[in-house]
Amino acid sequence: MSAELDLALERRLGKRSAAVIEKHLGITTVEGLLNYYPRRYMSRGELSPISDIPRDEEVTLIARVLSSSTRRMQARRGTITDVVVSDDDGRQGLRLVGGTEYHGKAPGTLKISFFNGYKAQAELLQGRRALFSGKVTSFKGALGLTNPDYQLLDDDPFSDGGRDPEKMAAMPIPIYPATGKLPSWKIQKAVSTLLETADLDSLPDPVPADIAAREKFLSIAQAYRLIHEPESVADWQQARRRFRYQEALVLQSALARRRAQLAAEEATARRPVAEGLLARFDAALPFTLTAGQAAVGQTLADELARDVPMNRLLQGEVGSGKTVVALRAMLQVVDAGGQAALLAPTEVLAAQHFESIRRTLGPLSGDGLLGGLDGASVQVSLLTGSMPTAARRQALLDAASGTAGIVIGTHALLSDNVSFYDLGLIVVDEQHRFGVEQRDALRAKARKPPHLLVMTATPIPRTVAMTVFGDLETSVLDELPAGRAPIATHLVGLAENPAWAGRIWARAREEVDAGHQVYVVCPRIGTDDDGDFSPGEAAPPGDGDSDGGRELASVTGVVEHLAEEPALSGVPLAALHGRQEPDLKFGVMEDFAANRIKLLVSTTVIEVGVDVHNATLMVILDADRFGISQLHQLRGRVGRGGLPGTCLLVTSLEAGHPSRRRLEAVAATTDGFALSEEDLKLRREGDILGASQSGGRSTLKLLRVLEHGDVIARAREDAQQIVGGDPDLSARPELAGAIEKYLNPEKEAFLERG
Ligand code: ADP
Ligand code: MG
């Protein structure tokens, strides 16, 4: 730990400046302000393109004064100074004179008004360039900025002066994330003071010297200087490169340490038995495993047989057959006398797993009093929050006594009153928002550390897996079982072809007449609700609920409409959504699975896992309301039984609307890995990292999981090496300290205040 880093800011900045920084940025320590990096850098010669400036948010821009005029106010005392600024650097005219065609935007202007702006009137003279900071508003197409803070550019923004003017001209201007009251250059001033007063040479460096030498990194002191006060573009680039790697190393070392800790635990080995349930299950399997399923199956079998806990992530394309892989692992554990728990993200999915696993097991699934205790069969139990008390009590009892060999459930499995007789394997299905904490809560239910298999709902790019599930080993299932017909996805734009609305239902009728079934998915339940997203599910990207007055398709509305739809007359249809009573929900699902209901109108409750082979058409209404991965998951519900599947993405947005691009992406490919990368690009970094980040708050400043995959991979290797030779990091106190801060930012904040 470094005294300097944890030092209160006022010791280095003085009381007044420190108070201003704390008030506006919430930063109280030397480390906090040193790590408040510029968001970007501008060059002195550059003018900000005015047409690109975002409206109604705090911005910092450079512009040149075109004209200035001051007038008296009519109604009150005082004056208004209007300064018109432009992004025209004068070169556009030159280029035209030279006969070269000019491709850039036409110069933009912006009117800046100052009330009683005597200083502005005196300083902002024609031709001068300055930094301005404030919120740009647009009124009747004219852009305006009122009473902004500004900083003349020709002045030296640094306090020390005396720099050679040519060097000055080349110096990038750091632009800090500013607030309305604290413009970028005032932050810069405070940082500049800090760089002079802090004892930078005493700062601990979490990056080991040999790695720093290999990567030719700046020293940590020099890196702090250059990230805040670069003299050239190369300076800040070098500084960023170092801090970016440093973030990756700290993160990966934390994960490597957790991997090492998990691997040092002792689990019960669950060795396969010759004539057990698994052997009989395999013999009765109605299909052959894909090569991927067989290979992953072998890996799992080997790891379960060891007395070290397995900690594995199974990444799989939608429909690649993860369930059967997990079930085989569960049977191996049951054969060896242990229990397995399968955790599903929703009640619908838990119930479906319960039904389909019992069906798949056939005679191997034992009911009744003997349960799985006879060794010839296994009792499968269901445990969810909404079960009637009696059934719930029975399930709890069966789990605790060991009568239930396989327990399937929702988050309810995590609650305190759930216990197991001998929990050997935990399978977490279809969930990538399940954080380390929750995994640990389940692990705590076993006497000895259990084996763990996590399965993702959607394939995720390798570097994301390395970060979010960095404490797990990874297997991938990217091939679909043979004979799986491809899903054809079409974008149905009602804005350009309103007549297609009717054609959709005629198409649904064709499927039903051919003996098949249809899903219709809506973004909402009723006409005046907030949608129905599975727990933990982020609301779809979009523009909030005020959708320009557009009425979104709702389950109840569509059911009413379809009951009157001539094309569908006589077709049995039903609604399914999260607000129904569990009994009704399961009844509807059962009727659909049994082909008694032909057309199911639902919310995204059917998003993951639902497996009805006879369904061939999926109609997603207002598809623009869903995210890319969600759409990919949803359409994975059709085309499962060898019958070709079709997915219609229906939207009433006009062609060219940015949200339609997501739909085009989904229609263009069925490669889940490519789509999830596309999807993640649209999310904020914090959302990508989700619950795996302590406190849900991302402390990554420069590292972008998607962009900097190479850095992450290198840091992972380094971390593995460092932690492998020194699991407690006793020889690397600087790195250990940085990990501590990374894992417990709240604790740090608490210590700072105390
Ligand atoms: P996901 O990986 O999306 O969870 P599932 O496990 O639900 O996929 O499997 C999708 C369907 O494919 C299931 O009906 C399952 O029985 C079937 N299936 C799994 N493996 C095979 C295989 N090797 N050959 C044929 N069908 C398979
Ligand atoms: Mg599944």
PDB file of N, CA, C and O in Angstrom, residues 340-344 350 381-385 392 395-396 399 406-420 423 425-428 434 438 441-443 445:
ATOM      1  N   ALA A 340     -26.938 -33.669  -8.031  1.00  0.00           N
ATOM      2  CA  ALA A 340     -26.645 -32.583  -8.962  1.00  0.00           C
ATOM      3  C   ALA A 340     -27.771 -31.564  -8.899  1.00  0.00           C
ATOM      4  O   ALA A 340     -28.940 -31.932  -8.748  1.00  0.00           O
ATOM      5  N   ALA A 341     -27.420 -30.290  -8.978  1.00  0.00           N
ATOM      6  CA  ALA A 341     -28.427 -29.236  -9.005  1.00  0.00           C
ATOM      7  C   ALA A 341     -28.329 -28.507 -10.339  1.00  0.00           C
ATOM      8  O   ALA A 341     -27.232 -28.222 -10.814  1.00  0.00           O
ATOM      9  N   LEU A 342     -29.485 -28.243 -10.938  1.00  0.00           N
ATOM     10  CA  LEU A 342     -29.524 -27.500 -12.203  1.00  0.00           C
ATOM     11  C   LEU A 342     -30.285 -26.209 -11.958  1.00  0.00           C
ATOM     12  O   LEU A 342     -31.457 -26.220 -11.582  1.00  0.00           O
ATOM     13  N   LEU A 343     -29.605 -25.109 -12.172  1.00  0.00           N
ATOM     14  CA  LEU A 343     -30.179 -23.807 -11.884  1.00  0.00           C
ATOM     15  C   LEU A 343     -30.580 -23.116 -13.181  1.00  0.00           C
ATOM     16  O   LEU A 343     -29.744 -22.884 -14.043  1.00  0.00           O
ATOM     17  N   ALA A 344     -31.873 -22.788 -13.309  1.00  0.00           N
ATOM     18  CA  ALA A 344     -32.364 -22.154 -14.530  1.00  0.00           C
ATOM     19  C   ALA A 344     -32.762 -20.709 -14.232  1.00  0.00           C
ATOM     20  O   ALA A 344     -33.133 -20.400 -13.107  1.00  0.00           O
ATOM     21  N   ALA A 350     -37.186 -23.655 -15.864  1.00  0.00           N
ATOM     22  CA  ALA A 350     -36.966 -24.697 -14.855  1.00  0.00           C
ATOM     23  C   ALA A 350     -38.013 -25.792 -15.027  1.00  0.00           C
ATOM     24  O   ALA A 350     -37.690 -26.988 -15.024  1.00  0.00           O
ATOM     25  N   SER A 381     -36.256 -33.715  -8.959  1.00  0.00           N
ATOM     26  CA  SER A 381     -37.181 -32.841  -8.235  1.00  0.00           C
ATOM     27  C   SER A 381     -37.126 -31.427  -8.773  1.00  0.00           C
ATOM     28  O   SER A 381     -36.090 -30.990  -9.278  1.00  0.00           O
ATOM     29  N   LEU A 382     -38.250 -30.747  -8.631  1.00  0.00           N
ATOM     30  CA  LEU A 382     -38.338 -29.353  -9.064  1.00  0.00           C
ATOM     31  C   LEU A 382     -38.533 -28.464  -7.847  1.00  0.00           C
ATOM     32  O   LEU A 382     -39.324 -28.782  -6.960  1.00  0.00           O
ATOM     33  N   LEU A 383     -37.807 -27.362  -7.811  1.00  0.00           N
ATOM     34  CA  LEU A 383     -37.937 -26.439  -6.687  1.00  0.00           C
ATOM     35  C   LEU A 383     -37.943 -25.003  -7.194  1.00  0.00           C
ATOM     36  O   LEU A 383     -36.920 -24.511  -7.670  1.00  0.00           O
ATOM     37  N   THR A 384     -39.126 -24.366  -7.126  1.00  0.00           N
ATOM     38  CA  THR A 384     -39.183 -22.963  -7.556  1.00  0.00           C
ATOM     39  C   THR A 384     -39.899 -22.150  -6.491  1.00  0.00           C
ATOM     40  O   THR A 384     -40.552 -22.703  -5.608  1.00  0.00           O
ATOM     41  N   GLY A 385     -39.810 -20.836  -6.602  1.00  0.00           N
ATOM     42  CA  GLY A 385     -40.377 -19.961  -5.596  1.00  0.00           C
ATOM     43  C   GLY A 385     -41.891 -20.004  -5.550  1.00  0.00           C
ATOM     44  O   GLY A 385     -42.497 -19.787  -4.502  1.00  0.00           O
ATOM     45  N   ARG A 392     -43.346 -27.833  -2.214  1.00  0.00           N
ATOM     46  CA  ARG A 392     -42.067 -27.200  -1.950  1.00  0.00           C
ATOM     47  C   ARG A 392     -41.358 -27.868  -0.770  1.00  0.00           C
ATOM     48  O   ARG A 392     -40.171 -28.167  -0.826  1.00  0.00           O
ATOM     49  N   ALA A 395     -39.965 -31.119  -1.814  1.00  0.00           N
ATOM     50  CA  ALA A 395     -38.751 -30.980  -2.613  1.00  0.00           C
ATOM     51  C   ALA A 395     -37.554 -30.648  -1.726  1.00  0.00           C
ATOM     52  O   ALA A 395     -36.454 -31.195  -1.910  1.00  0.00           O
ATOM     53  N   LEU A 396     -37.773 -29.777  -0.737  1.00  0.00           N
ATOM     54  CA  LEU A 396     -36.691 -29.420   0.183  1.00  0.00           C
ATOM     55  C   LEU A 396     -36.214 -30.655   0.945  1.00  0.00           C
ATOM     56  O   LEU A 396     -35.014 -30.872   1.124  1.00  0.00           O
ATOM     57  N   ALA A 399     -34.238 -32.997  -1.291  1.00  0.00           N
ATOM     58  CA  ALA A 399     -32.884 -32.505  -1.546  1.00  0.00           C
ATOM     59  C   ALA A 399     -32.007 -32.752  -0.317  1.00  0.00           C
ATOM     60  O   ALA A 399     -30.872 -33.226  -0.420  1.00  0.00           O
ATOM     61  N   ILE A 406     -31.316 -35.425  -8.726  1.00  0.00           N
ATOM     62  CA  ILE A 406     -31.194 -34.225  -9.543  1.00  0.00           C
ATOM     63  C   ILE A 406     -32.245 -33.227  -9.071  1.00  0.00           C
ATOM     64  O   ILE A 406     -33.434 -33.568  -9.020  1.00  0.00           O
ATOM     65  N   VAL A 407     -31.813 -32.044  -8.702  1.00  0.00           N
ATOM     66  CA  VAL A 407     -32.754 -31.022  -8.266  1.00  0.00           C
ATOM     67  C   VAL A 407     -32.689 -29.864  -9.254  1.00  0.00           C
ATOM     68  O   VAL A 407     -31.620 -29.297  -9.487  1.00  0.00           O
ATOM     69  N   ILE A 408     -33.843 -29.557  -9.847  1.00  0.00           N
ATOM     70  CA  ILE A 408     -33.894 -28.489 -10.840  1.00  0.00           C
ATOM     71  C   ILE A 408     -34.625 -27.316 -10.227  1.00  0.00           C
ATOM     72  O   ILE A 408     -35.669 -27.498  -9.586  1.00  0.00           O
ATOM     73  N   GLY A 409     -34.113 -26.112 -10.389  1.00  0.00           N
ATOM     74  CA  GLY A 409     -34.801 -24.986  -9.784  1.00  0.00           C
ATOM     75  C   GLY A 409     -34.369 -23.650 -10.328  1.00  0.00           C
ATOM     76  O   GLY A 409     -33.546 -23.560 -11.244  1.00  0.00           O
ATOM     77  N   THR A 410     -34.970 -22.617  -9.753  1.00  0.00           N
ATOM     78  CA  THR A 410     -34.629 -21.246 -10.105  1.00  0.00           C
ATOM     79  C   THR A 410     -33.744 -20.680  -9.006  1.00  0.00           C
ATOM     80  O   THR A 410     -33.160 -21.422  -8.242  1.00  0.00           O
ATOM     81  N   HIS A 411     -33.725 -19.367  -8.918  1.00  0.00           N
ATOM     82  CA  HIS A 411     -32.957 -18.703  -7.858  1.00  0.00           C
ATOM     83  C   HIS A 411     -33.352 -19.201  -6.469  1.00  0.00           C
ATOM     84  O   HIS A 411     -32.602 -19.037  -5.521  1.00  0.00           O
ATOM     85  N   ALA A 412     -34.548 -19.781  -6.383  1.00  0.00           N
ATOM     86  CA  ALA A 412     -35.002 -20.306  -5.095  1.00  0.00           C
ATOM     87  C   ALA A 412     -33.989 -21.284  -4.513  1.00  0.00           C
ATOM     88  O   ALA A 412     -33.891 -21.441  -3.302  1.00  0.00           O
ATOM     89  N   LEU A 413     -33.230 -21.947  -5.385  1.00  0.00           N
ATOM     90  CA  LEU A 413     -32.215 -22.895  -4.910  1.00  0.00           C
ATOM     91  C   LEU A 413     -31.148 -22.225  -4.057  1.00  0.00           C
ATOM     92  O   LEU A 413     -30.437 -22.875  -3.305  1.00  0.00           O
ATOM     93  N   LEU A 414     -31.012 -20.895  -4.231  1.00  0.00           N
ATOM     94  CA  LEU A 414     -29.960 -20.181  -3.518  1.00  0.00           C
ATOM     95  C   LEU A 414     -30.366 -19.852  -2.085  1.00  0.00           C
ATOM     96  O   LEU A 414     -29.530 -19.483  -1.271  1.00  0.00           O
ATOM     97  N   SER A 415     -31.662 -19.970  -1.782  1.00  0.00           N
ATOM     98  CA  SER A 415     -32.099 -19.450  -0.490  1.00  0.00           C
ATOM     99  C   SER A 415     -31.592 -20.327   0.646  1.00  0.00           C
ATOM    100  O   SER A 415     -31.261 -21.492   0.481  1.00  0.00           O
ATOM    101  N   ASP A 416     -31.574 -19.727   1.827  1.00  0.00           N
ATOM    102  CA  ASP A 416     -30.925 -20.346   2.982  1.00  0.00           C
ATOM    103  C   ASP A 416     -31.505 -21.689   3.400  1.00  0.00           C
ATOM    104  O   ASP A 416     -30.806 -22.550   3.895  1.00  0.00           O
ATOM    105  N   ASN A 417     -32.820 -21.840   3.201  1.00  0.00           N
ATOM    106  CA  ASN A 417     -33.425 -23.070   3.717  1.00  0.00           C
ATOM    107  C   ASN A 417     -33.227 -24.275   2.796  1.00  0.00           C
ATOM    108  O   ASN A 417     -33.739 -25.339   3.049  1.00  0.00           O
ATOM    109  N   VAL A 418     -32.491 -24.081   1.699  1.00  0.00           N
ATOM    110  CA  VAL A 418     -32.236 -25.213   0.815  1.00  0.00           C
ATOM    111  C   VAL A 418     -30.927 -25.882   1.219  1.00  0.00           C
ATOM    112  O   VAL A 418     -29.896 -25.223   1.328  1.00  0.00           O
ATOM    113  N   SER A 419     -30.978 -27.176   1.462  1.00  0.00           N
ATOM    114  CA  SER A 419     -29.723 -27.878   1.736  1.00  0.00           C
ATOM    115  C   SER A 419     -29.728 -29.220   1.009  1.00  0.00           C
ATOM    116  O   SER A 419     -30.774 -29.718   0.600  1.00  0.00           O
ATOM    117  N   PHE A 420     -28.537 -29.750   0.822  1.00  0.00           N
ATOM    118  CA  PHE A 420     -28.391 -31.004   0.089  1.00  0.00           C
ATOM    119  C   PHE A 420     -27.730 -32.043   0.973  1.00  0.00           C
ATOM    120  O   PHE A 420     -27.000 -31.711   1.907  1.00  0.00           O
ATOM    121  N   LEU A 423     -24.139 -32.629  -2.294  1.00  0.00           N
ATOM    122  CA  LEU A 423     -24.181 -31.947  -3.587  1.00  0.00           C
ATOM    123  C   LEU A 423     -22.818 -32.083  -4.279  1.00  0.00           C
ATOM    124  O   LEU A 423     -21.812 -31.590  -3.784  1.00  0.00           O
ATOM    125  N   LEU A 425     -22.429 -31.679  -7.960  1.00  0.00           N
ATOM    126  CA  LEU A 425     -22.290 -30.906  -9.199  1.00  0.00           C
ATOM    127  C   LEU A 425     -23.375 -29.844  -9.268  1.00  0.00           C
ATOM    128  O   LEU A 425     -24.553 -30.123  -9.018  1.00  0.00           O
ATOM    129  N   ILE A 426     -22.946 -28.641  -9.617  1.00  0.00           N
ATOM    130  CA  ILE A 426     -23.900 -27.561  -9.860  1.00  0.00           C
ATOM    131  C   ILE A 426     -23.813 -27.194 -11.333  1.00  0.00           C
ATOM    132  O   ILE A 426     -22.721 -26.945 -11.849  1.00  0.00           O
ATOM    133  N   VAL A 427     -24.970 -27.174 -11.984  1.00  0.00           N
ATOM    134  CA  VAL A 427     -25.005 -26.718 -13.366  1.00  0.00           C
ATOM    135  C   VAL A 427     -25.815 -25.427 -13.400  1.00  0.00           C
ATOM    136  O   VAL A 427     -26.945 -25.384 -12.917  1.00  0.00           O
ATOM    137  N   VAL A 428     -25.232 -24.365 -13.916  1.00  0.00           N
ATOM    138  CA  VAL A 428     -25.946 -23.108 -14.059  1.00  0.00           C
ATOM    139  C   VAL A 428     -26.274 -22.960 -15.535  1.00  0.00           C
ATOM    140  O   VAL A 428     -25.380 -22.864 -16.370  1.00  0.00           O
ATOM    141  N   PHE A 434     -25.034 -14.361 -14.145  1.00  0.00           N
ATOM    142  CA  PHE A 434     -24.930 -14.999 -12.844  1.00  0.00           C
ATOM    143  C   PHE A 434     -23.542 -14.750 -12.297  1.00  0.00           C
ATOM    144  O   PHE A 434     -22.570 -15.303 -12.770  1.00  0.00           O
ATOM    145  N   GLN A 438     -23.165 -15.274  -6.586  1.00  0.00           N
ATOM    146  CA  GLN A 438     -24.235 -16.259  -6.592  1.00  0.00           C
ATOM    147  C   GLN A 438     -23.694 -17.668  -6.742  1.00  0.00           C
ATOM    148  O   GLN A 438     -24.192 -18.598  -6.134  1.00  0.00           O
ATOM    149  N   ALA A 441     -22.634 -18.687  -3.434  1.00  0.00           N
ATOM    150  CA  ALA A 441     -23.740 -18.996  -2.534  1.00  0.00           C
ATOM    151  C   ALA A 441     -24.161 -20.454  -2.729  1.00  0.00           C
ATOM    152  O   ALA A 441     -24.450 -21.164  -1.765  1.00  0.00           O
ATOM    153  N   LEU A 442     -24.181 -20.912  -3.964  1.00  0.00           N
ATOM    154  CA  LEU A 442     -24.564 -22.296  -4.230  1.00  0.00           C
ATOM    155  C   LEU A 442     -23.476 -23.265  -3.783  1.00  0.00           C
ATOM    156  O   LEU A 442     -23.742 -24.314  -3.209  1.00  0.00           O
ATOM    157  N   ARG A 443     -22.245 -22.878  -4.060  1.00  0.00           N
ATOM    158  CA  ARG A 443     -21.126 -23.739  -3.672  1.00  0.00           C
ATOM    159  C   ARG A 443     -21.131 -23.995  -2.170  1.00  0.00           C
ATOM    160  O   ARG A 443     -20.762 -25.066  -1.705  1.00  0.00           O
ATOM    161  N   LYS A 445     -23.422 -24.633  -0.345  1.00  0.00           N
ATOM    162  CA  LYS A 445     -24.407 -25.631   0.069  1.00  0.00           C
ATOM    163  C   LYS A 445     -23.855 -27.054   0.039  1.00  0.00           C
ATOM    164  O   LYS A 445     -24.544 -27.992   0.397  1.00  0.00           O
TER     165      LYS A 445
END
